[in-house]
Coordinates of C-alpha atoms and ligand atoms in Angstrom, one line a residue:
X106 CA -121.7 235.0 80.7
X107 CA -124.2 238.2 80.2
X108 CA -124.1 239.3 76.7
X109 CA -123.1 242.3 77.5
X110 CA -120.0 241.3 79.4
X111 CA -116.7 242.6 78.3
X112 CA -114.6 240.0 76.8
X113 CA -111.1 240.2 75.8
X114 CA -110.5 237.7 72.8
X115 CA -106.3 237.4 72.8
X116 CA -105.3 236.7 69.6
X117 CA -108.5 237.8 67.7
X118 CA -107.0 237.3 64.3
X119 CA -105.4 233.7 64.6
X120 CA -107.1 230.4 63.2
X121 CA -108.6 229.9 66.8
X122 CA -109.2 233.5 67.8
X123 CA -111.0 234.2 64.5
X124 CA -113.2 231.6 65.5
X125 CA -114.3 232.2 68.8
X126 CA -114.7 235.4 68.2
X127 CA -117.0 233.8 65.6
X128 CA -118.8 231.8 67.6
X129 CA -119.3 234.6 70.5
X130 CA -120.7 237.1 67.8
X131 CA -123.4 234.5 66.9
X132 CA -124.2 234.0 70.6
X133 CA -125.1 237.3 70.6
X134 CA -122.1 238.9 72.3
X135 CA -121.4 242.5 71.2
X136 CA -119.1 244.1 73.7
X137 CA -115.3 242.0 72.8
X138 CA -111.8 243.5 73.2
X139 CA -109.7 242.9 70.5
X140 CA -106.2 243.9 69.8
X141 CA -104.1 243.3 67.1
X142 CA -100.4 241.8 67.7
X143 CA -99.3 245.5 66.5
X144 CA -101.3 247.3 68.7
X145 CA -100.6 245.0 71.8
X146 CA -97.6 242.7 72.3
X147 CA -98.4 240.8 74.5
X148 CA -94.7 240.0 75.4
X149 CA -94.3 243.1 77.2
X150 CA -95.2 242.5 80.4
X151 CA -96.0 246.9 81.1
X152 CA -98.1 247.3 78.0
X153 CA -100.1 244.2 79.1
X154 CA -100.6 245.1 82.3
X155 CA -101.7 249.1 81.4
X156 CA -104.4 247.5 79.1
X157 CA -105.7 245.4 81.4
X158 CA -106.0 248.6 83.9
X159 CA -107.7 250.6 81.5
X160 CA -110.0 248.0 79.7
X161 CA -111.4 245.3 82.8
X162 CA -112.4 243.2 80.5
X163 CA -114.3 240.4 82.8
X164 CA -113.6 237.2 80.5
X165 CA -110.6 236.4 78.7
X166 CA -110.4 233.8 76.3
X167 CA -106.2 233.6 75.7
X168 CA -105.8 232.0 71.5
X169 CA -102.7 234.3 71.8
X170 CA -99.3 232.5 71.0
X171 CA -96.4 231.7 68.9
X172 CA -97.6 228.5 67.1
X173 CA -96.2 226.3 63.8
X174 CA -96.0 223.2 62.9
X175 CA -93.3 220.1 63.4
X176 CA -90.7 222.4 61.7
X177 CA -91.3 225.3 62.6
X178 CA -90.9 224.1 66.5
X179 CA -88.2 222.3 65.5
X180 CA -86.6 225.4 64.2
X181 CA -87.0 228.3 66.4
X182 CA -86.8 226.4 69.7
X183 CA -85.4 229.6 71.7
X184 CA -88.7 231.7 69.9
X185 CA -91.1 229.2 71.1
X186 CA -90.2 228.8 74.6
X187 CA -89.7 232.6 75.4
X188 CA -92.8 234.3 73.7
X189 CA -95.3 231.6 74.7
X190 CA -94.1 232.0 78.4
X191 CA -94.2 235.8 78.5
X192 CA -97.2 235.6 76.8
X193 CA -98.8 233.3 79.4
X194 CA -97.2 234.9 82.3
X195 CA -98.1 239.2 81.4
X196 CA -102.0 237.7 80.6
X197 CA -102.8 235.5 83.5
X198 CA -101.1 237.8 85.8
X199 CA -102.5 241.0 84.7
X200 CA -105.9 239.3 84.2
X201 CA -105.8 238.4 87.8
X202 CA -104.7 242.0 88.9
X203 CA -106.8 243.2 87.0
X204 CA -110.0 241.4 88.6
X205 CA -111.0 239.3 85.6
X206 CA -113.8 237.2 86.6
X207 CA -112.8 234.0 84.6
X208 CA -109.7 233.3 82.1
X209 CA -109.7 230.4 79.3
X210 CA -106.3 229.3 78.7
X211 CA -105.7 226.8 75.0
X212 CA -102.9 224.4 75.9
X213 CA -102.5 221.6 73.5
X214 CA -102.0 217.6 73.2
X215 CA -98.5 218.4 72.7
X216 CA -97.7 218.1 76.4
X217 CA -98.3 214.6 76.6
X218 CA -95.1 212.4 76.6
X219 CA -94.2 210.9 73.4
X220 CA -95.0 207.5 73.7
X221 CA -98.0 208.4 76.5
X222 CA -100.9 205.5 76.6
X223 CA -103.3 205.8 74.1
X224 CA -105.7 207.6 74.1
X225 CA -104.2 209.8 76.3
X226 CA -106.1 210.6 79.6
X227 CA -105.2 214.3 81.7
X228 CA -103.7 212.5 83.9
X229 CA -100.5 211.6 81.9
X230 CA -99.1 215.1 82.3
X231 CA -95.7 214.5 83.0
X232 CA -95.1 211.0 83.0
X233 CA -92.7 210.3 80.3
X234 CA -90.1 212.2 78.3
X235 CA -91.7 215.1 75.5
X236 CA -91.7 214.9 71.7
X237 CA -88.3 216.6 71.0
X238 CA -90.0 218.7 68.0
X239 CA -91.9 220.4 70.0
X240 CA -90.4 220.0 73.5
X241 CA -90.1 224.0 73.8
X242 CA -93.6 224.5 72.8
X243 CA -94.6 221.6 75.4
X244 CA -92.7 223.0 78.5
X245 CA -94.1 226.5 77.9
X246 CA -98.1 225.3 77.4
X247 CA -96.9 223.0 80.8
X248 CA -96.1 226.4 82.7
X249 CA -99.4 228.0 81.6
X250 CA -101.3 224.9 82.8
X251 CA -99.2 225.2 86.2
X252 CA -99.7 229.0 86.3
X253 CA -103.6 228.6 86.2
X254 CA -103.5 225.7 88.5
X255 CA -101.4 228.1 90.9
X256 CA -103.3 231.2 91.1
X257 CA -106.7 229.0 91.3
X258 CA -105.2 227.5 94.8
X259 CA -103.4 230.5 95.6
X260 CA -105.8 233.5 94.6
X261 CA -108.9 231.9 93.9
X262 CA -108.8 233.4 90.2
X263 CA -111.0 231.2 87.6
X264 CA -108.4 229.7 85.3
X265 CA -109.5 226.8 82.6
X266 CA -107.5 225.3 80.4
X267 CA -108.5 223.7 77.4
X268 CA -105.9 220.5 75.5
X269 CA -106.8 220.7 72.2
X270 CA -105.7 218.6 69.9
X271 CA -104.4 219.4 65.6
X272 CA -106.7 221.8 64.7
X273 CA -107.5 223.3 61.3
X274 CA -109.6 225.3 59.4
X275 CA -110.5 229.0 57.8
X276 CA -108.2 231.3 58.9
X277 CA -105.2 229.0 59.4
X278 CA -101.5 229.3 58.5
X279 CA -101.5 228.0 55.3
X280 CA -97.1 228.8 55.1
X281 CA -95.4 225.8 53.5
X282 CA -92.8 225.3 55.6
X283 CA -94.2 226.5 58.9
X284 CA -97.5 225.7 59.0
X285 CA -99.4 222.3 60.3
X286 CA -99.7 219.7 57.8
X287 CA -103.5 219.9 56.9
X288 CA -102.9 223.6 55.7
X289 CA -99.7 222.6 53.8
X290 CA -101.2 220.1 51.8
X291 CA -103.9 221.8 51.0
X292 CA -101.7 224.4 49.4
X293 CA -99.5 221.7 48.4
X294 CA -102.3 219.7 46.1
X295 CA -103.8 223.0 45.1
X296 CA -100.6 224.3 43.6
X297 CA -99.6 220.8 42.3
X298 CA -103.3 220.7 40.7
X299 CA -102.8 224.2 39.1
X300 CA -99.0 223.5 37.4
X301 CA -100.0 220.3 36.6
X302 CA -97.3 218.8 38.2
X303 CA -97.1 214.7 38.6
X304 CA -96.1 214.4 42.5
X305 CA -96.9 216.0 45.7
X306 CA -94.8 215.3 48.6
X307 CA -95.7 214.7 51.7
X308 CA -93.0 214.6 55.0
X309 CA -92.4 212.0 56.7
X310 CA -93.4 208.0 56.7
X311 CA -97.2 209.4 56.2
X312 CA -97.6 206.2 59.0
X313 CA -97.7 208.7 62.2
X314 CA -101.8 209.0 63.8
X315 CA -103.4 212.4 64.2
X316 CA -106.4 213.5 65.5
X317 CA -107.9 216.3 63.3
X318 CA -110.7 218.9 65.4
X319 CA -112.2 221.6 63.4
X320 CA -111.5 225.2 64.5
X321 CA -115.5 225.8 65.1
X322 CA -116.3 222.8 67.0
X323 CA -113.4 224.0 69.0
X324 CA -114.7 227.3 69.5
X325 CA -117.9 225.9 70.7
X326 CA -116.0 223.8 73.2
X327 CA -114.4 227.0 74.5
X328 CA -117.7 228.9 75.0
X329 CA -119.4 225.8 76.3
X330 CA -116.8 224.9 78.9
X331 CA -116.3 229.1 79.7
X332 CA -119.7 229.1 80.6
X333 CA -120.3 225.7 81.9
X334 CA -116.8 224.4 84.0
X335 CA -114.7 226.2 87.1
X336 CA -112.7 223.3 88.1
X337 CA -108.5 223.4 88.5
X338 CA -108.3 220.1 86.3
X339 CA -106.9 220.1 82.4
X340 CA -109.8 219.1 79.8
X341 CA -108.6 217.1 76.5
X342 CA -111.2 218.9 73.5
X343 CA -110.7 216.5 70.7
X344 CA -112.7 214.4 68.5
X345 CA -112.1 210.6 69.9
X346 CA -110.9 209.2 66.3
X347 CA -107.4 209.1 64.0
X348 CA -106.2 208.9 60.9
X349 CA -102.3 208.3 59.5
X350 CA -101.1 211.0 57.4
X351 CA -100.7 209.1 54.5
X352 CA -104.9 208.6 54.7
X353 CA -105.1 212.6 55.4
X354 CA -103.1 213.1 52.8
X355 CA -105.4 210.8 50.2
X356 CA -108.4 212.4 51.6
X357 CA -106.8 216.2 51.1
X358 CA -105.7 215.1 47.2
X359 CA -109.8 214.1 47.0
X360 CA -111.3 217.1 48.0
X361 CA -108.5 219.5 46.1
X362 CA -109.7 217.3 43.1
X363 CA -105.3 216.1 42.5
X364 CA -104.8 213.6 39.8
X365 CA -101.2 212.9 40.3
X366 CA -99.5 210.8 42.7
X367 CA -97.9 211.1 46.0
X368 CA -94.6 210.8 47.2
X369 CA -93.0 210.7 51.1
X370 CA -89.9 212.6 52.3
X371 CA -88.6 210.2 54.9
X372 CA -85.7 213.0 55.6
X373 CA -88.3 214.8 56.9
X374 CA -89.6 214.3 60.9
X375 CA -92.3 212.3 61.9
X376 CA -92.9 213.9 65.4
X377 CA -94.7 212.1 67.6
X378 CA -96.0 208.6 66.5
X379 CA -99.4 209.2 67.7
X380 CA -101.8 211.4 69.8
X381 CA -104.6 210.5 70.1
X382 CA -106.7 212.4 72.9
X383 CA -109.5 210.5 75.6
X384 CA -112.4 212.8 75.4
X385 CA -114.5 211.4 78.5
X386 CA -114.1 214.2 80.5
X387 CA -115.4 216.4 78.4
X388 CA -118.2 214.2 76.6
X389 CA -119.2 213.3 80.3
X390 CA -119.3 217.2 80.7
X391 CA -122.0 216.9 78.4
X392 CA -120.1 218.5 75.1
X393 CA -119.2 216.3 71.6
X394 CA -117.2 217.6 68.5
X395 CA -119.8 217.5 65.7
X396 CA -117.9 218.9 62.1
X397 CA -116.4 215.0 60.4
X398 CA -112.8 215.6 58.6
X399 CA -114.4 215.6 55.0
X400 CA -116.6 218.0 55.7
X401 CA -114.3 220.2 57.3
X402 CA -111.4 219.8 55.0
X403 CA -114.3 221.2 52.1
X404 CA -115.2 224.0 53.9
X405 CA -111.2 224.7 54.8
X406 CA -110.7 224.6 50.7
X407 CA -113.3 226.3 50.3
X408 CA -111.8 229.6 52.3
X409 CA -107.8 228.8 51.1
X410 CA -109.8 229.7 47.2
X411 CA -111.6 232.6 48.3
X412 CA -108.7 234.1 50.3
X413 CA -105.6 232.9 47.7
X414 CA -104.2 236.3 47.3
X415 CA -104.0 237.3 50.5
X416 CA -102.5 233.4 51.3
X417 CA -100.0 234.1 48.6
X418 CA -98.9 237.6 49.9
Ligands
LIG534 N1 -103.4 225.2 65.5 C1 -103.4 224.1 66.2 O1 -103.4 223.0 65.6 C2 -103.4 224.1 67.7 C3 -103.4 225.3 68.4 N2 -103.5 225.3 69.8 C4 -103.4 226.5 70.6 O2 -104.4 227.4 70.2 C5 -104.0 228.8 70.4 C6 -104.1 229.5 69.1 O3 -103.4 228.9 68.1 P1 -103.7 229.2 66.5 O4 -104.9 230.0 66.4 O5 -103.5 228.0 65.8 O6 -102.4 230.2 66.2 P2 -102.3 231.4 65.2 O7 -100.8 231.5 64.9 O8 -103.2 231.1 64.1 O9 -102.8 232.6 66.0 C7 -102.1 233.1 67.1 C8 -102.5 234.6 67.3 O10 -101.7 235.1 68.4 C9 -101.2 236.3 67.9 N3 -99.9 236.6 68.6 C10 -98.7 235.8 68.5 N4 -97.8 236.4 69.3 C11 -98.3 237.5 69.8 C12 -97.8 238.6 70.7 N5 -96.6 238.5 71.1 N6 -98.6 239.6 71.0 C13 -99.9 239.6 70.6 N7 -100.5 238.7 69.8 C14 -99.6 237.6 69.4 C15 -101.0 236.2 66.4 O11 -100.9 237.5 65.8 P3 -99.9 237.7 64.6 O12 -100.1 236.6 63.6 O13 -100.2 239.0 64.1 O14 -98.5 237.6 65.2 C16 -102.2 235.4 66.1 O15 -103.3 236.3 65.9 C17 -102.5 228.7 70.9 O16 -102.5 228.8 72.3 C18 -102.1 227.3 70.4 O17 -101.1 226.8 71.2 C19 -103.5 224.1 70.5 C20 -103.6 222.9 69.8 C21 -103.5 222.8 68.4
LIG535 C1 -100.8 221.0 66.8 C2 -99.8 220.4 67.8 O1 -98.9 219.5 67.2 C3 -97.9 219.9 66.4 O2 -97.1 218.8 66.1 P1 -97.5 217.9 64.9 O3 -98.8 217.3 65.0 O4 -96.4 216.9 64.7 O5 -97.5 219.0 63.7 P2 -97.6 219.0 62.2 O6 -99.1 219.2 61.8 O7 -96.6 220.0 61.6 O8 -97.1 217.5 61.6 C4 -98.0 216.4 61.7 C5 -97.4 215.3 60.9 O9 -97.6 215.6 59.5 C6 -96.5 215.4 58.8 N1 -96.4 216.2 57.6 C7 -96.5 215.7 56.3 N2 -96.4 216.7 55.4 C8 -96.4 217.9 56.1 C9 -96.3 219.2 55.7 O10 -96.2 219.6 54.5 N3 -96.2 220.1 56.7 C10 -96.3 219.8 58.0 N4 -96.3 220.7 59.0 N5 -96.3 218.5 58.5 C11 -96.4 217.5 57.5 C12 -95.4 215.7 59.8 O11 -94.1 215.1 59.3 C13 -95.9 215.1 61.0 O12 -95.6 213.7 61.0 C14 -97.0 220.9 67.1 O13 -96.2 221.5 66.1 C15 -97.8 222.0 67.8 O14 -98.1 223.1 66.9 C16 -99.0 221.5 68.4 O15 -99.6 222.2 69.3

């Protein structure tokens, strides 16, 4: 990409938007698009399509979506499905209409089937029933995947699409009930630290796996393979290594500094049991995930204490 191409970062103000735009500012690119969700909803399908006619931006990097954690999707099912897929369907259409020279769209490991081989390998799209949690979520990242894949064959327009797996980091949704877990617990030990109160508790069994990437090494991922892979195939981005919540949870009560104990909700879901992502086609791509979980969950701490009032807005 020159670095003076115009790129349109969707989503520019979200945990992974924030951090591409991030990591494309300290590549030296000056000229990004940005729109806020006020100024561009990108669920109507006229609006999108006008921008895209005015601005030509020539890359698009799509963070833009309805996300939330196990609850959240469990929740809102009917929100989940509709505004990813309008989402999804105004931006890779108008990008394409629009002459966009290449589009990165963020799936995520959700669309694997529950109880999919582990680690799981691209090519166990589809062969086994979803998560019900987040089966709305799942379906709708599933048509994006299928919508690149289909205007690639059909049009010849440069789609990727990135499977990420649980990310986290500064700038995430730190909301207690519909965040992801590593932002509610750190919330949850930082507030059980300050009143001094004897338990935290945690959802679920705490024996479910996940696979925690840092929002800048997934960033990097995103510029590297934008710049570096044109091919019609899905590419896991993940860190190759899990832990159980229960061990997330002891190593979130470390860094907040948490004396008191922990407790489990078992009433509470578990989601998914594990999912774990095979990196090889990305590591053989040449790319590894370098920030380790302690580290990161520091440096995440670190930006929940500097941005608390905003957090607690
Ligand atoms: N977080 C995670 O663990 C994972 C995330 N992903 C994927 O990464 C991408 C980004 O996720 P993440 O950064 O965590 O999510 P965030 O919720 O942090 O950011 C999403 C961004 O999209 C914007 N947005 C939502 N709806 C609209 C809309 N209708 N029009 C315009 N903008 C909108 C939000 O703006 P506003 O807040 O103002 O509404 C926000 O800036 C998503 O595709 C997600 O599926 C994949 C795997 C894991
Ligand atoms: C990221 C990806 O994956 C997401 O699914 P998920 O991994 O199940 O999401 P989660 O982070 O909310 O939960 C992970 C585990 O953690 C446990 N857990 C404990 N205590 C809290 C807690 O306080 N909050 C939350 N949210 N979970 C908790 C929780 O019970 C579960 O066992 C999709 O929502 C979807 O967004 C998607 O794309």
């Amino acid at each position: 990409m020159e670095r003076d191409a115009r790129i349109y970062v969707a989503g520019h103000r979200g945990l992974v938007g924030a951090a591409i735009r991030r990591r494309l500012e300290a590549a030296g690119f000056r000229n990004l698009l940005l729109r806020t969700h006020a100024e561009l909803d990108l669920t109507d399908q006229a609006a999108v399509r006008a921008f895209f006619d005015r601005e030509r931006p020539r890359y698009v990097f799509l963070a833009a979506a309805r996300v939330g954690g196990i609850h959240a999707n469990d929740t809102y099912p009917a929100d989940f499905i509709r505004d990813n897929l309008l989402i999804e369907v105004n931006v890779i259409d108008a990008a394409w209409r629009a002459g966009v020279e290449k589009l990165l769209f963020l799936g995520s490991s959700c669309i694997y089937p529950r109880l999919a081989p582990q680690p799981m390998r691209e090519d166990c799209l589809l062969a086994g029933p979803l998560e019900p949690t987040n089966q709305w979520y799942a379906v709708a990242k599933i048509a994006g995947i299928k919508m690149c894949q289909a205007y690639r064959r059909q049009y010849g327009f440069r789609a990727i699409s990135l499977m990420p797996t649980n990310l986290y980091g500064p700038g995430d949704n730190f909301s207690l009930e519909d965040g992801h877990v590593l932002p509610a617990l750190i919330r949850r030990f930082h507030e059980a630290k300050e009143a001094g109160a004897p338990s935290v508790t945690v959802w679920g069994s705490g024996t479910p796996r996940r696979e925690f990437l840092h929002v800048d090494d997934l960033a990097d991922a995103a510029l590297f393979l934008m710049e570096r892979y044109d091919g019609e195939e899905i590419v896991n981005v993940g860190v190759g290594s899990d832990v159980t919540i229960r061990e997330a949870a002891e190593l979130v009560r470390k860094v907040v500094g948490y004396p008191g104990r922990i407790e489990f909700d078992t009433s509470r879901p578990d989601g998914t049991p594990r999912k774990l992502l095979d990196v090889s086609r990305l590591g053989a791509l040449g790319w590894s995930a370098r920030i380790p979980l302690e580290e990161g969950l520091r440096d995440t701490y670190r930006w929940f204490l500097e941005h608390l009032a905003e957090i607690r807005r």
